[in-house]
Amino acid sequence: NGQHNIKHADKTHIPFDIKLLEESEEYVTPIEEEIFANTTNATGPQVHRDEQLAMVEIAVQAVIFLLAVFGNVCVLIALRYRKKKTSRMHMFIMHLSIADLLVAFCSILSQLAWDITFRFKGNDFLCRLVKYLQIVVIYLSTYILVMTAFDRHRAICYPMTNYAANSPRRINMMIGIAWGLSLILSLPQVFIFRYTEISPGSGVYDC
């Protein structure tokens, strides 16, 4: 009886393992299919995209663009029609609002149009220009904030020196430094990006 049980176990266990091994080689789970598809898309041309996810991204970017334009235009109008004398802080706020408007139009809007068309619509020059401007305006907004913080530091720690140097020329110089750093440090974008075929022989071009 014990031998019969061992033989019975061998008959049921061994064929099950062999069958499971054969099925594991032939059957591909949905997760494996998705991983394979993502790997294929990473190495080859991605012809399709998740349209629902794309619509969500487009809607979010459109809302961000509208809010950025509306908010910064309101700030500029308020600064333009204020009755009191414009201070240095107001000058920095004005330049920051202008920089944020440039971010909205040169970075957010261009990316929004790109997401709508899925593939970049343009030539190699336009591809490099768009990628360059997208970084320039982001750097500009950041460096103007840095200059504002530097100016406030001098106003608090060195009030007399800061008062003596309180001139539009100094403000323009600091804003010019922010522009210069942004334009120079964004130059690698011109050499990194180009309008090219995403995969050899695919016939699909993108930036």
mmCIF file with all atom_site columns, C-alpha atoms in Angstrom:
data_model
loop_
_atom_site.group_PDB
_atom_site.id
_atom_site.type_symbol
_atom_site.label_atom_id
_atom_site.label_alt_id
_atom_site.label_comp_id
_atom_site.label_asym_id
_atom_site.label_entity_id
_atom_site.label_seq_id
_atom_site.pdbx_PDB_ins_code
_atom_site.Cartn_x
_atom_site.Cartn_y
_atom_site.Cartn_z
_atom_site.occupancy
_atom_site.B_iso_or_equiv
_atom_site.pdbx_formal_charge
_atom_site.auth_seq_id
_atom_site.auth_comp_id
_atom_site.auth_asym_id
_atom_site.auth_atom_id
_atom_site.pdbx_PDB_model_num
ATOM 1   C CA . ASN A 1 1   ? 0.000  0.000   0.000   1.00 0.00 ? 1   ASN A CA 1
ATOM 2   C CA . GLY A 1 2   ? 2.865  2.376   0.798   1.00 0.00 ? 2   GLY A CA 1
ATOM 3   C CA . GLN A 1 3   ? 4.536  1.567   -2.506  1.00 0.00 ? 3   GLN A CA 1
ATOM 4   C CA . HIS A 1 4   ? 1.222  2.089   -4.260  1.00 0.00 ? 4   HIS A CA 1
ATOM 5   C CA . ASN A 1 5   ? 0.908  5.545   -2.689  1.00 0.00 ? 5   ASN A CA 1
ATOM 6   C CA . ILE A 1 6   ? 4.446  6.449   -3.779  1.00 0.00 ? 6   ILE A CA 1
ATOM 7   C CA . LYS A 1 7   ? 3.778  5.295   -7.317  1.00 0.00 ? 7   LYS A CA 1
ATOM 8   C CA . HIS A 1 8   ? 0.473  7.189   -7.293  1.00 0.00 ? 8   HIS A CA 1
ATOM 9   C CA . ALA A 1 9   ? 2.224  10.342  -6.094  1.00 0.00 ? 9   ALA A CA 1
ATOM 10  C CA . ASP A 1 10  ? 4.871  9.959   -8.796  1.00 0.00 ? 10  ASP A CA 1
ATOM 11  C CA . LYS A 1 11  ? 2.232  9.565   -11.476 1.00 0.00 ? 11  LYS A CA 1
ATOM 12  C CA . THR A 1 12  ? 0.366  12.678  -10.383 1.00 0.00 ? 12  THR A CA 1
ATOM 13  C CA . HIS A 1 13  ? 3.279  14.907  -9.388  1.00 0.00 ? 13  HIS A CA 1
ATOM 14  C CA . ILE A 1 14  ? 5.792  14.413  -12.181 1.00 0.00 ? 14  ILE A CA 1
ATOM 15  C CA . PRO A 1 15  ? 3.419  14.926  -15.135 1.00 0.00 ? 15  PRO A CA 1
ATOM 16  C CA . PHE A 1 16  ? 2.019  18.050  -13.404 1.00 0.00 ? 16  PHE A CA 1
ATOM 17  C CA . ASP A 1 17  ? 5.462  19.586  -13.155 1.00 0.00 ? 17  ASP A CA 1
ATOM 18  C CA . ILE A 1 18  ? 6.242  18.804  -16.772 1.00 0.00 ? 18  ILE A CA 1
ATOM 19  C CA . LYS A 1 19  ? 2.913  20.214  -17.905 1.00 0.00 ? 19  LYS A CA 1
ATOM 20  C CA . LEU A 1 20  ? 3.433  23.355  -15.800 1.00 0.00 ? 20  LEU A CA 1
ATOM 21  C CA . LEU A 1 21  ? 6.888  23.800  -17.322 1.00 0.00 ? 21  LEU A CA 1
ATOM 22  C CA . GLU A 1 22  ? 5.506  23.471  -20.824 1.00 0.00 ? 22  GLU A CA 1
ATOM 23  C CA . GLU A 1 23  ? 2.706  25.948  -20.120 1.00 0.00 ? 23  GLU A CA 1
ATOM 24  C CA . SER A 1 24  ? 5.134  28.449  -18.572 1.00 0.00 ? 24  SER A CA 1
ATOM 25  C CA . GLU A 1 25  ? 7.104  28.471  -21.805 1.00 0.00 ? 25  GLU A CA 1
ATOM 26  C CA . GLU A 1 26  ? 4.046  28.955  -24.026 1.00 0.00 ? 26  GLU A CA 1
ATOM 27  C CA . TYR A 1 27  ? 1.646  31.046  -21.951 1.00 0.00 ? 27  TYR A CA 1
ATOM 28  C CA . VAL A 1 28  ? 2.332  34.776  -21.546 1.00 0.00 ? 28  VAL A CA 1
ATOM 29  C CA . THR A 1 29  ? 0.459  36.665  -18.862 1.00 0.00 ? 29  THR A CA 1
ATOM 30  C CA . PRO A 1 30  ? -1.090 40.096  -19.540 1.00 0.00 ? 30  PRO A CA 1
ATOM 31  C CA . ILE A 1 31  ? 1.562  41.699  -17.331 1.00 0.00 ? 31  ILE A CA 1
ATOM 32  C CA . GLU A 1 32  ? 4.315  40.086  -19.384 1.00 0.00 ? 32  GLU A CA 1
ATOM 33  C CA . GLU A 1 33  ? 2.615  41.302  -22.560 1.00 0.00 ? 33  GLU A CA 1
ATOM 34  C CA . GLU A 1 34  ? 2.549  44.861  -21.202 1.00 0.00 ? 34  GLU A CA 1
ATOM 35  C CA . ILE A 1 35  ? 6.213  44.685  -20.192 1.00 0.00 ? 35  ILE A CA 1
ATOM 36  C CA . PHE A 1 36  ? 7.097  43.347  -23.634 1.00 0.00 ? 36  PHE A CA 1
ATOM 37  C CA . ALA A 1 37  ? 5.093  46.101  -25.312 1.00 0.00 ? 37  ALA A CA 1
ATOM 38  C CA . ASN A 1 38  ? 6.775  48.809  -23.226 1.00 0.00 ? 38  ASN A CA 1
ATOM 39  C CA . THR A 1 39  ? 10.191 47.343  -23.999 1.00 0.00 ? 39  THR A CA 1
ATOM 40  C CA . THR A 1 40  ? 9.367  47.237  -27.692 1.00 0.00 ? 40  THR A CA 1
ATOM 41  C CA . ASN A 1 41  ? 8.161  50.832  -27.614 1.00 0.00 ? 41  ASN A CA 1
ATOM 42  C CA . ALA A 1 42  ? 11.331 51.897  -25.842 1.00 0.00 ? 42  ALA A CA 1
ATOM 43  C CA . THR A 1 43  ? 13.530 50.398  -28.553 1.00 0.00 ? 43  THR A CA 1
ATOM 44  C CA . GLY A 1 44  ? 11.271 50.880  -31.567 1.00 0.00 ? 44  GLY A CA 1
ATOM 45  C CA . PRO A 1 45  ? 8.807  53.486  -32.838 1.00 0.00 ? 45  PRO A CA 1
ATOM 46  C CA . GLN A 1 46  ? 5.872  54.147  -30.551 1.00 0.00 ? 46  GLN A CA 1
ATOM 47  C CA . VAL A 1 47  ? 3.025  54.390  -33.040 1.00 0.00 ? 47  VAL A CA 1
ATOM 48  C CA . HIS A 1 48  ? 0.173  54.663  -30.547 1.00 0.00 ? 48  HIS A CA 1
ATOM 49  C CA . ARG A 1 49  ? -0.329 56.259  -27.155 1.00 0.00 ? 49  ARG A CA 1
ATOM 50  C CA . ASP A 1 50  ? -2.818 56.147  -24.320 1.00 0.00 ? 50  ASP A CA 1
ATOM 51  C CA . GLU A 1 51  ? -5.310 58.734  -25.552 1.00 0.00 ? 51  GLU A CA 1
ATOM 52  C CA . GLN A 1 52  ? -7.127 58.971  -22.206 1.00 0.00 ? 52  GLN A CA 1
ATOM 53  C CA . LEU A 1 53  ? -3.887 59.746  -20.388 1.00 0.00 ? 53  LEU A CA 1
ATOM 54  C CA . ALA A 1 54  ? -2.939 62.201  -23.134 1.00 0.00 ? 54  ALA A CA 1
ATOM 55  C CA . MET A 1 55  ? -6.266 64.029  -22.744 1.00 0.00 ? 55  MET A CA 1
ATOM 56  C CA . VAL A 1 56  ? -5.697 64.355  -18.992 1.00 0.00 ? 56  VAL A CA 1
ATOM 57  C CA . GLU A 1 57  ? -2.197 65.758  -19.563 1.00 0.00 ? 57  GLU A CA 1
ATOM 58  C CA . ILE A 1 58  ? -3.494 68.220  -22.156 1.00 0.00 ? 58  ILE A CA 1
ATOM 59  C CA . ALA A 1 59  ? -6.301 69.381  -19.866 1.00 0.00 ? 59  ALA A CA 1
ATOM 60  C CA . VAL A 1 60  ? -3.935 69.885  -16.903 1.00 0.00 ? 60  VAL A CA 1
ATOM 61  C CA . GLN A 1 61  ? -1.441 71.855  -18.982 1.00 0.00 ? 61  GLN A CA 1
ATOM 62  C CA . ALA A 1 62  ? -4.223 73.987  -20.474 1.00 0.00 ? 62  ALA A CA 1
ATOM 63  C CA . VAL A 1 63  ? -5.471 74.886  -16.987 1.00 0.00 ? 63  VAL A CA 1
ATOM 64  C CA . ILE A 1 64  ? -1.932 75.706  -15.810 1.00 0.00 ? 64  ILE A CA 1
ATOM 65  C CA . PHE A 1 65  ? -1.371 77.884  -18.883 1.00 0.00 ? 65  PHE A CA 1
ATOM 66  C CA . LEU A 1 66  ? -4.602 79.852  -18.385 1.00 0.00 ? 66  LEU A CA 1
ATOM 67  C CA . LEU A 1 67  ? -3.975 80.369  -14.669 1.00 0.00 ? 67  LEU A CA 1
ATOM 68  C CA . ALA A 1 68  ? -0.383 81.490  -15.288 1.00 0.00 ? 68  ALA A CA 1
ATOM 69  C CA . VAL A 1 69  ? -1.406 84.011  -17.938 1.00 0.00 ? 69  VAL A CA 1
ATOM 70  C CA . PHE A 1 70  ? -4.358 85.346  -15.956 1.00 0.00 ? 70  PHE A CA 1
ATOM 71  C CA . GLY A 1 71  ? -2.464 85.650  -12.662 1.00 0.00 ? 71  GLY A CA 1
ATOM 72  C CA . ASN A 1 72  ? 0.630  87.338  -14.056 1.00 0.00 ? 72  ASN A CA 1
ATOM 73  C CA . VAL A 1 73  ? -1.339 89.724  -16.269 1.00 0.00 ? 73  VAL A CA 1
ATOM 74  C CA . CYS A 1 74  ? -3.302 90.802  -13.187 1.00 0.00 ? 74  CYS A CA 1
ATOM 75  C CA . VAL A 1 75  ? -0.058 91.450  -11.324 1.00 0.00 ? 75  VAL A CA 1
ATOM 76  C CA . LEU A 1 76  ? 1.316  93.562  -14.183 1.00 0.00 ? 76  LEU A CA 1
ATOM 77  C CA . ILE A 1 77  ? -1.905 95.579  -14.410 1.00 0.00 ? 77  ILE A CA 1
ATOM 78  C CA . ALA A 1 78  ? -1.878 96.174  -10.662 1.00 0.00 ? 78  ALA A CA 1
ATOM 79  C CA . LEU A 1 79  ? 1.730  97.379  -10.796 1.00 0.00 ? 79  LEU A CA 1
ATOM 80  C CA . ARG A 1 80  ? 1.021  99.584  -13.788 1.00 0.00 ? 80  ARG A CA 1
ATOM 81  C CA . TYR A 1 81  ? -1.889 101.464 -12.231 1.00 0.00 ? 81  TYR A CA 1
ATOM 82  C CA . ARG A 1 82  ? -0.754 101.670 -8.622  1.00 0.00 ? 82  ARG A CA 1
ATOM 83  C CA . LYS A 1 83  ? -0.640 105.257 -7.343  1.00 0.00 ? 83  LYS A CA 1
ATOM 84  C CA . LYS A 1 84  ? 2.355  105.007 -5.041  1.00 0.00 ? 84  LYS A CA 1
ATOM 85  C CA . LYS A 1 85  ? 5.948  105.229 -6.195  1.00 0.00 ? 85  LYS A CA 1
ATOM 86  C CA . THR A 1 86  ? 7.367  101.993 -7.602  1.00 0.00 ? 86  THR A CA 1
ATOM 87  C CA . SER A 1 87  ? 9.951  100.490 -5.278  1.00 0.00 ? 87  SER A CA 1
ATOM 88  C CA . ARG A 1 88  ? 12.800 98.115  -6.049  1.00 0.00 ? 88  ARG A CA 1
ATOM 89  C CA . MET A 1 89  ? 10.738 95.184  -4.825  1.00 0.00 ? 89  MET A CA 1
ATOM 90  C CA . HIS A 1 90  ? 7.958  96.095  -7.227  1.00 0.00 ? 90  HIS A CA 1
ATOM 91  C CA . MET A 1 91  ? 10.486 96.175  -10.062 1.00 0.00 ? 91  MET A CA 1
ATOM 92  C CA . PHE A 1 92  ? 11.619 92.652  -9.254  1.00 0.00 ? 92  PHE A CA 1
ATOM 93  C CA . ILE A 1 93  ? 8.007  91.483  -9.023  1.00 0.00 ? 93  ILE A CA 1
ATOM 94  C CA . MET A 1 94  ? 7.328  93.007  -12.429 1.00 0.00 ? 94  MET A CA 1
ATOM 95  C CA . HIS A 1 95  ? 10.295 91.227  -14.025 1.00 0.00 ? 95  HIS A CA 1
ATOM 96  C CA . LEU A 1 96  ? 9.308  87.987  -12.298 1.00 0.00 ? 96  LEU A CA 1
ATOM 97  C CA . SER A 1 97  ? 5.788  88.242  -13.710 1.00 0.00 ? 97  SER A CA 1
ATOM 98  C CA . ILE A 1 98  ? 7.201  88.847  -17.181 1.00 0.00 ? 98  ILE A CA 1
ATOM 99  C CA . ALA A 1 99  ? 9.461  85.812  -16.789 1.00 0.00 ? 99  ALA A CA 1
ATOM 100 C CA . ASP A 1 100 ? 6.515  83.675  -15.667 1.00 0.00 ? 100 ASP A CA 1
ATOM 101 C CA . LEU A 1 101 ? 4.531  84.831  -18.705 1.00 0.00 ? 101 LEU A CA 1
ATOM 102 C CA . LEU A 1 102 ? 7.429  83.729  -20.883 1.00 0.00 ? 102 LEU A CA 1
ATOM 103 C CA . VAL A 1 103 ? 7.346  80.356  -19.123 1.00 0.00 ? 103 VAL A CA 1
ATOM 104 C CA . ALA A 1 104 ? 3.636  80.092  -19.909 1.00 0.00 ? 104 ALA A CA 1
ATOM 105 C CA . PHE A 1 105 ? 4.014  80.897  -23.616 1.00 0.00 ? 105 PHE A CA 1
ATOM 106 C CA . CYS A 1 106 ? 7.436  79.433  -24.440 1.00 0.00 ? 106 CYS A CA 1
ATOM 107 C CA . SER A 1 107 ? 7.401  76.329  -22.237 1.00 0.00 ? 107 SER A CA 1
ATOM 108 C CA . ILE A 1 108 ? 3.869  75.340  -21.221 1.00 0.00 ? 108 ILE A CA 1
ATOM 109 C CA . LEU A 1 109 ? 2.130  76.364  -24.446 1.00 0.00 ? 109 LEU A CA 1
ATOM 110 C CA . SER A 1 110 ? 4.726  74.737  -26.705 1.00 0.00 ? 110 SER A CA 1
ATOM 111 C CA . GLN A 1 111 ? 4.552  71.516  -24.689 1.00 0.00 ? 111 GLN A CA 1
ATOM 112 C CA . LEU A 1 112 ? 0.747  71.665  -24.824 1.00 0.00 ? 112 LEU A CA 1
ATOM 113 C CA . ALA A 1 113 ? 0.804  71.933  -28.621 1.00 0.00 ? 113 ALA A CA 1
ATOM 114 C CA . TRP A 1 114 ? 3.328  69.103  -28.762 1.00 0.00 ? 114 TRP A CA 1
ATOM 115 C CA . ASP A 1 115 ? 1.101  66.844  -26.651 1.00 0.00 ? 115 ASP A CA 1
ATOM 116 C CA . ILE A 1 116 ? -1.898 67.614  -28.865 1.00 0.00 ? 116 ILE A CA 1
ATOM 117 C CA . THR A 1 117 ? -0.064 66.614  -32.061 1.00 0.00 ? 117 THR A CA 1
ATOM 118 C CA . PHE A 1 118 ? 1.752  63.690  -30.334 1.00 0.00 ? 118 PHE A CA 1
ATOM 119 C CA . ARG A 1 119 ? 4.732  64.112  -32.683 1.00 0.00 ? 119 ARG A CA 1
ATOM 120 C CA . PHE A 1 120 ? 6.744  67.298  -33.070 1.00 0.00 ? 120 PHE A CA 1
ATOM 121 C CA . LYS A 1 121 ? 5.578  69.269  -36.106 1.00 0.00 ? 121 LYS A CA 1
ATOM 122 C CA . GLY A 1 122 ? 8.517  71.225  -37.461 1.00 0.00 ? 122 GLY A CA 1
ATOM 123 C CA . ASN A 1 123 ? 12.082 71.018  -38.707 1.00 0.00 ? 123 ASN A CA 1
ATOM 124 C CA . ASP A 1 124 ? 15.412 70.545  -36.952 1.00 0.00 ? 124 ASP A CA 1
ATOM 125 C CA . PHE A 1 125 ? 15.941 74.276  -36.338 1.00 0.00 ? 125 PHE A CA 1
ATOM 126 C CA . LEU A 1 126 ? 12.521 74.676  -34.745 1.00 0.00 ? 126 LEU A CA 1
ATOM 127 C CA . CYS A 1 127 ? 13.089 71.578  -32.606 1.00 0.00 ? 127 CYS A CA 1
ATOM 128 C CA . ARG A 1 128 ? 16.336 72.939  -31.166 1.00 0.00 ? 128 ARG A CA 1
ATOM 129 C CA . LEU A 1 129 ? 14.851 76.432  -30.731 1.00 0.00 ? 129 LEU A CA 1
ATOM 130 C CA . VAL A 1 130 ? 11.809 75.172  -28.813 1.00 0.00 ? 130 VAL A CA 1
ATOM 131 C CA . LYS A 1 131 ? 13.867 72.984  -26.483 1.00 0.00 ? 131 LYS A CA 1
ATOM 132 C CA . TYR A 1 132 ? 16.303 75.862  -25.924 1.00 0.00 ? 132 TYR A CA 1
ATOM 133 C CA . LEU A 1 133 ? 13.601 78.423  -25.107 1.00 0.00 ? 133 LEU A CA 1
ATOM 134 C CA . GLN A 1 134 ? 11.793 75.994  -22.801 1.00 0.00 ? 134 GLN A CA 1
ATOM 135 C CA . ILE A 1 135 ? 14.843 75.867  -20.549 1.00 0.00 ? 135 ILE A CA 1
ATOM 136 C CA . VAL A 1 136 ? 15.812 79.540  -20.945 1.00 0.00 ? 136 VAL A CA 1
ATOM 137 C CA . VAL A 1 137 ? 12.522 80.826  -19.546 1.00 0.00 ? 137 VAL A CA 1
ATOM 138 C CA . ILE A 1 138 ? 12.567 78.361  -16.634 1.00 0.00 ? 138 ILE A CA 1
ATOM 139 C CA . TYR A 1 139 ? 16.114 79.392  -15.728 1.00 0.00 ? 139 TYR A CA 1
ATOM 140 C CA . LEU A 1 140 ? 15.158 83.062  -16.108 1.00 0.00 ? 140 LEU A CA 1
ATOM 141 C CA . SER A 1 141 ? 12.275 82.817  -13.644 1.00 0.00 ? 141 SER A CA 1
ATOM 142 C CA . THR A 1 142 ? 14.509 80.999  -11.165 1.00 0.00 ? 142 THR A CA 1
ATOM 143 C CA . TYR A 1 143 ? 17.439 83.420  -11.434 1.00 0.00 ? 143 TYR A CA 1
ATOM 144 C CA . ILE A 1 144 ? 15.194 86.458  -11.040 1.00 0.00 ? 144 ILE A CA 1
ATOM 145 C CA . LEU A 1 145 ? 14.002 84.927  -7.771  1.00 0.00 ? 145 LEU A CA 1
ATOM 146 C CA . VAL A 1 146 ? 17.651 84.465  -6.784  1.00 0.00 ? 146 VAL A CA 1
ATOM 147 C CA . MET A 1 147 ? 18.410 88.115  -7.588  1.00 0.00 ? 147 MET A CA 1
ATOM 148 C CA . THR A 1 148 ? 15.353 89.205  -5.612  1.00 0.00 ? 148 THR A CA 1
ATOM 149 C CA . ALA A 1 149 ? 16.542 87.203  -2.612  1.00 0.00 ? 149 ALA A CA 1
ATOM 150 C CA . PHE A 1 150 ? 20.034 88.688  -2.959  1.00 0.00 ? 150 PHE A CA 1
ATOM 151 C CA . ASP A 1 151 ? 18.597 92.207  -3.089  1.00 0.00 ? 151 ASP A CA 1
ATOM 152 C CA . ARG A 1 152 ? 16.455 91.587  0.013   1.00 0.00 ? 152 ARG A CA 1
ATOM 153 C CA . HIS A 1 153 ? 19.497 90.196  1.825   1.00 0.00 ? 153 HIS A CA 1
ATOM 154 C CA . ARG A 1 154 ? 21.441 93.390  1.169   1.00 0.00 ? 154 ARG A CA 1
ATOM 155 C CA . ALA A 1 155 ? 18.455 95.562  2.135   1.00 0.00 ? 155 ALA A CA 1
ATOM 156 C CA . ILE A 1 156 ? 18.161 93.830  5.524   1.00 0.00 ? 156 ILE A CA 1
ATOM 157 C CA . CYS A 1 157 ? 21.823 93.227  6.403   1.00 0.00 ? 157 CYS A CA 1
ATOM 158 C CA . TYR A 1 158 ? 23.308 96.398  4.882   1.00 0.00 ? 158 TYR A CA 1
ATOM 159 C CA . PRO A 1 159 ? 20.487 98.989  4.884   1.00 0.00 ? 159 PRO A CA 1
ATOM 160 C CA . MET A 1 160 ? 22.692 102.076 4.509   1.00 0.00 ? 160 MET A CA 1
ATOM 161 C CA . THR A 1 161 ? 24.810 100.632 1.689   1.00 0.00 ? 161 THR A CA 1
ATOM 162 C CA . ASN A 1 162 ? 21.735 99.299  -0.032  1.00 0.00 ? 162 ASN A CA 1
ATOM 163 C CA . TYR A 1 163 ? 20.005 102.684 0.202   1.00 0.00 ? 163 TYR A CA 1
ATOM 164 C CA . ALA A 1 164 ? 23.020 104.400 -1.360  1.00 0.00 ? 164 ALA A CA 1
ATOM 165 C CA . ALA A 1 165 ? 22.989 101.935 -4.270  1.00 0.00 ? 165 ALA A CA 1
ATOM 166 C CA . ASN A 1 166 ? 19.227 102.176 -4.771  1.00 0.00 ? 166 ASN A CA 1
ATOM 167 C CA . SER A 1 167 ? 19.096 102.969 -8.487  1.00 0.00 ? 167 SER A CA 1
ATOM 168 C CA . PRO A 1 168 ? 17.362 101.567 -11.595 1.00 0.00 ? 168 PRO A CA 1
ATOM 169 C CA . ARG A 1 169 ? 20.793 100.876 -13.056 1.00 0.00 ? 169 ARG A CA 1
ATOM 170 C CA . ARG A 1 170 ? 21.585 98.396  -10.300 1.00 0.00 ? 170 ARG A CA 1
ATOM 171 C CA . ILE A 1 171 ? 18.247 96.630  -10.769 1.00 0.00 ? 171 ILE A CA 1
ATOM 172 C CA . ASN A 1 172 ? 18.751 96.436  -14.533 1.00 0.00 ? 172 ASN A CA 1
ATOM 173 C CA . MET A 1 173 ? 22.230 95.023  -13.994 1.00 0.00 ? 173 MET A CA 1
ATOM 174 C CA . MET A 1 174 ? 20.892 92.250  -11.746 1.00 0.00 ? 174 MET A CA 1
ATOM 175 C CA . ILE A 1 175 ? 18.121 91.424  -14.197 1.00 0.00 ? 175 ILE A CA 1
ATOM 176 C CA . GLY A 1 176 ? 20.692 91.426  -17.004 1.00 0.00 ? 176 GLY A CA 1
ATOM 177 C CA . ILE A 1 177 ? 22.801 88.916  -15.061 1.00 0.00 ? 177 ILE A CA 1
ATOM 178 C CA . ALA A 1 178 ? 19.746 86.671  -14.717 1.00 0.00 ? 178 ALA A CA 1
ATOM 179 C CA . TRP A 1 179 ? 19.126 86.874  -18.480 1.00 0.00 ? 179 TRP A CA 1
ATOM 180 C CA . GLY A 1 180 ? 22.773 86.234  -19.302 1.00 0.00 ? 180 GLY A CA 1
ATOM 181 C CA . LEU A 1 181 ? 23.027 83.158  -17.081 1.00 0.00 ? 181 LEU A CA 1
ATOM 182 C CA . SER A 1 182 ? 19.788 81.782  -18.500 1.00 0.00 ? 182 SER A CA 1
ATOM 183 C CA . LEU A 1 183 ? 20.857 82.225  -22.124 1.00 0.00 ? 183 LEU A CA 1
ATOM 184 C CA . ILE A 1 184 ? 24.328 80.760  -21.600 1.00 0.00 ? 184 ILE A CA 1
ATOM 185 C CA . LEU A 1 185 ? 23.490 77.817  -19.345 1.00 0.00 ? 185 LEU A CA 1
ATOM 186 C CA . SER A 1 186 ? 20.682 76.699  -21.676 1.00 0.00 ? 186 SER A CA 1
ATOM 187 C CA . LEU A 1 187 ? 22.985 76.310  -24.695 1.00 0.00 ? 187 LEU A CA 1
ATOM 188 C CA . PRO A 1 188 ? 23.518 72.536  -24.199 1.00 0.00 ? 188 PRO A CA 1
ATOM 189 C CA . GLN A 1 189 ? 19.888 72.045  -25.248 1.00 0.00 ? 189 GLN A CA 1
ATOM 190 C CA . VAL A 1 190 ? 20.824 73.073  -28.783 1.00 0.00 ? 190 VAL A CA 1
ATOM 191 C CA . PHE A 1 191 ? 23.331 70.223  -29.038 1.00 0.00 ? 191 PHE A CA 1
ATOM 192 C CA . ILE A 1 192 ? 21.392 67.572  -27.101 1.00 0.00 ? 192 ILE A CA 1
ATOM 193 C CA . PHE A 1 193 ? 18.114 67.698  -29.032 1.00 0.00 ? 193 PHE A CA 1
ATOM 194 C CA . ARG A 1 194 ? 17.527 67.349  -32.766 1.00 0.00 ? 194 ARG A CA 1
ATOM 195 C CA . TYR A 1 195 ? 14.743 66.433  -35.167 1.00 0.00 ? 195 TYR A CA 1
ATOM 196 C CA . THR A 1 196 ? 15.489 62.885  -36.213 1.00 0.00 ? 196 THR A CA 1
ATOM 197 C CA . GLU A 1 197 ? 14.004 59.500  -37.009 1.00 0.00 ? 197 GLU A CA 1
ATOM 198 C CA . ILE A 1 198 ? 13.072 57.796  -33.745 1.00 0.00 ? 198 ILE A CA 1
ATOM 199 C CA . SER A 1 199 ? 14.211 54.421  -35.056 1.00 0.00 ? 199 SER A CA 1
ATOM 200 C CA . PRO A 1 200 ? 16.186 53.575  -38.219 1.00 0.00 ? 200 PRO A CA 1
ATOM 201 C CA . GLY A 1 201 ? 13.824 52.720  -41.042 1.00 0.00 ? 201 GLY A CA 1
ATOM 202 C CA . SER A 1 202 ? 10.667 53.574  -39.067 1.00 0.00 ? 202 SER A CA 1
ATOM 203 C CA . GLY A 1 203 ? 9.807  56.663  -41.106 1.00 0.00 ? 203 GLY A CA 1
ATOM 204 C CA . VAL A 1 204 ? 8.614  58.372  -37.898 1.00 0.00 ? 204 VAL A CA 1
ATOM 205 C CA . TYR A 1 205 ? 10.381 61.601  -36.920 1.00 0.00 ? 205 TYR A CA 1
ATOM 206 C CA . ASP A 1 206 ? 10.324 63.440  -33.608 1.00 0.00 ? 206 ASP A CA 1
ATOM 207 C CA . CYS A 1 207 ? 12.296 65.972  -31.638 1.00 0.00 ? 207 CYS A CA 1
#
